[in-house]
Amino acid sequence: MSDSFTIIVPERVMIPEEEAHALGKKMLSWLREKAWVGNPLPGCILTRELGYRLTKNAAEIILPEDLPLFSWVADHCDQQVYGYLAIDVADELKVVHHSGQGGITSAVCPACGQDIGEQYYDLIETWWNAEGDENVICPACQQPSPLPAFRSDPVWGFSNLSFQFWNINARFSENFLAAFAKELGEPVRLVTGKV
């Protein structure tokens, strides 16, 4: 059985742990107030001990053309659900969220617009090994830029805070993503994939 995921990742990397936990709680409260997320269910999600079931009302956050895909799926406990949300504050400040399969096919520098392709991996490694959240140097133009400023395909994220939606089998609406970013108070990016 394959698991699909859609991760909403803040653009800001290395969010202080206390702030990241507070933001996670704030967003969970907001999602529950909207009745898009229900009660927690332990042990039935791939990456965490605790996941929150998506409710039928979560159809409001799905692209209209994807609504036929938003249906019951069997989870790891053989229960029928619409999907799960896991909120993760990583123990480490530097985290890479990737698509799970395949790799980077394109990475465009925000300064020069050059596609550096697989050299992006070298920039990620440089950023990972550096102290703090240093800018990385584009190999094409030699200009420094924040790692998340590069436009990669598929999209990767780099925050220690993430909102992981598992097995929803549909895409989020732009209105939902804009409302999510506004409530969070941070610009976000979407990382999708399968494991």
GROMACS .gro file of C-alpha atoms in nm, residues 20-144:
model
  125
   20ALA     CA    1   0.684   2.652   1.619
   21HIS     CA    2   0.484   2.462   1.883
   22ALA     CA    3   0.264   2.767   1.943
   23LEU     CA    4   0.201   2.806   1.569
   24GLY     CA    5   0.116   2.435   1.541
   25LYS     CA    6  -0.139   2.462   1.823
   26LYS     CA    7  -0.284   2.781   1.675
   27MET     CA    8  -0.335   2.618   1.336
   28LEU     CA    9  -0.484   2.301   1.485
   29SER     CA   10  -0.735   2.514   1.676
   30TRP     CA   11  -0.823   2.703   1.358
   31LEU     CA   12  -0.867   2.383   1.155
   32ARG     CA   13  -1.085   2.235   1.429
   33GLU     CA   14  -1.293   2.554   1.460
   34LYS     CA   15  -1.362   2.530   1.087
   35ALA     CA   16  -1.464   2.164   1.145
   36TRP     CA   17  -1.216   2.044   0.882
   37VAL     CA   18  -1.023   1.833   1.133
   38GLY     CA   19  -1.174   1.610   1.398
   39ASN     CA   20  -1.054   1.429   1.706
   40PRO     CA   21  -0.710   1.275   1.730
   41LEU     CA   22  -0.667   0.908   1.659
   42PRO     CA   23  -0.344   0.751   1.785
   43GLY     CA   24  -0.148   0.491   1.593
   44CYS     CA   25  -0.315   0.513   1.253
   45ILE     CA   26  -0.083   0.743   1.065
   46LEU     CA   27   0.242   0.653   0.893
   47THR     CA   28   0.478   0.916   1.037
   48ARG     CA   29   0.343   1.001   1.381
   49GLU     CA   30   0.182   0.832   1.676
   50LEU     CA   31  -0.099   1.086   1.672
   51GLY     CA   32  -0.298   1.204   1.372
   52TYR     CA   33  -0.615   1.407   1.336
   53ARG     CA   34  -0.888   1.277   1.108
   54LEU     CA   35  -1.007   1.500   0.830
   55THR     CA   36  -1.383   1.540   0.841
   56LYS     CA   37  -1.632   1.536   0.558
   57ASN     CA   38  -1.640   1.917   0.593
   58ALA     CA   39  -1.282   1.922   0.466
   59ALA     CA   40  -1.435   1.897   0.119
   60GLU     CA   41  -1.460   2.278   0.151
   61ILE     CA   42  -1.080   2.306   0.121
   62ILE     CA   43  -1.048   2.086  -0.190
   63LEU     CA   44  -1.035   2.207  -0.551
   64PRO     CA   45  -1.387   2.164  -0.696
   65GLU     CA   46  -1.259   1.947  -0.982
   66ASP     CA   47  -1.094   1.713  -0.730
   67LEU     CA   48  -1.404   1.659  -0.514
   68PRO     CA   49  -1.475   1.317  -0.673
   69LEU     CA   50  -1.129   1.209  -0.551
   70PHE     CA   51  -1.196   1.323  -0.194
   71SER     CA   52  -1.349   1.005  -0.056
   72TRP     CA   53  -1.308   0.749   0.216
   73VAL     CA   54  -0.977   0.563   0.223
   74ALA     CA   55  -0.858   0.281   0.445
   75ASP     CA   56  -0.592   0.388   0.694
   76HIS     CA   57  -0.322   0.184   0.867
   77CYS     CA   58  -0.579   0.070   1.124
   78ASP     CA   59  -0.822  -0.042   0.852
   79GLN     CA   60  -1.063   0.238   0.934
   80GLN     CA   61  -1.238   0.441   0.667
   81VAL     CA   62  -1.126   0.805   0.679
   82TYR     CA   63  -1.092   1.106   0.448
   83GLY     CA   64  -0.728   1.140   0.542
   84TYR     CA   65  -0.520   1.259   0.834
   85LEU     CA   66  -0.334   1.563   0.951
   86ALA     CA   67  -0.009   1.537   1.145
   87ILE     CA   68   0.152   1.853   1.279
   88ASP     CA   69   0.526   1.816   1.315
   89VAL     CA   70   0.777   2.034   1.496
   90ALA     CA   71   1.107   1.865   1.417
   91ASP     CA   72   1.370   1.816   1.686
   92GLU     CA   73   1.625   1.968   1.450
   93LEU     CA   74   1.599   2.324   1.321
   94LYS     CA   75   1.705   2.224   0.970
   95VAL     CA   76   1.464   1.996   0.787
   96VAL     CA   77   1.419   1.904   0.421
   97HIS     CA   78   1.069   1.810   0.302
   98HIS     CA   79   1.081   1.638  -0.036
   99SER     CA   80   0.850   1.449  -0.269
  100GLY     CA   81   0.954   1.103  -0.149
  101GLN     CA   82   1.010   0.965  -0.500
  102GLY     CA   83   1.227   1.087  -0.782
  103GLY     CA   84   1.435   1.396  -0.740
  104ILE     CA   85   1.478   1.756  -0.838
  105THR     CA   86   1.428   1.807  -1.211
  106SER     CA   87   1.468   2.184  -1.199
  107ALA     CA   88   1.584   2.455  -0.957
  108VAL     CA   89   1.573   2.816  -1.075
  109CYS     CA   90   1.788   3.083  -0.908
  110PRO     CA   91   1.587   3.383  -0.783
  111ALA     CA   92   1.871   3.620  -0.875
  112CYS     CA   93   1.965   3.521  -1.232
  113GLY     CA   94   1.679   3.293  -1.340
  114GLN     CA   95   1.922   3.017  -1.438
  115ASP     CA   96   1.806   2.657  -1.389
  116ILE     CA   97   2.086   2.493  -1.190
  117GLY     CA   98   1.921   2.149  -1.196
  118GLU     CA   99   2.094   1.886  -0.985
  119GLN     CA  100   2.346   2.139  -0.850
  120TYR     CA  101   2.061   2.232  -0.616
  121TYR     CA  102   2.151   1.923  -0.413
  122ASP     CA  103   2.495   2.075  -0.348
  123LEU     CA  104   2.331   2.396  -0.225
  124ILE     CA  105   2.106   2.197   0.009
  125GLU     CA  106   2.410   2.016   0.148
  126THR     CA  107   2.597   2.345   0.193
  127TRP     CA  108   2.298   2.498   0.373
  128TRP     CA  109   2.254   2.186   0.588
  129ASN     CA  110   2.617   2.186   0.702
  130ALA     CA  111   2.641   2.563   0.762
  131GLU     CA  112   2.591   2.727   1.100
  132GLY     CA  113   2.260   2.911   1.111
  133ASP     CA  114   2.041   2.985   0.814
  134GLU     CA  115   2.300   3.120   0.575
  135ASN     CA  116   2.224   3.212   0.217
  136VAL     CA  117   2.360   2.981  -0.051
  137ILE     CA  118   2.561   3.091  -0.353
  138CYS     CA  119   2.418   3.021  -0.699
  139PRO     CA  120   2.678   2.833  -0.905
  140ALA     CA  121   2.566   3.020  -1.219
  141CYS     CA  122   2.571   3.385  -1.104
  142GLN     CA  123   2.756   3.364  -0.771
  143GLN     CA  124   2.481   3.568  -0.600
  144PRO     CA  125   2.368   3.474  -0.247
   0.00000   0.00000   0.00000
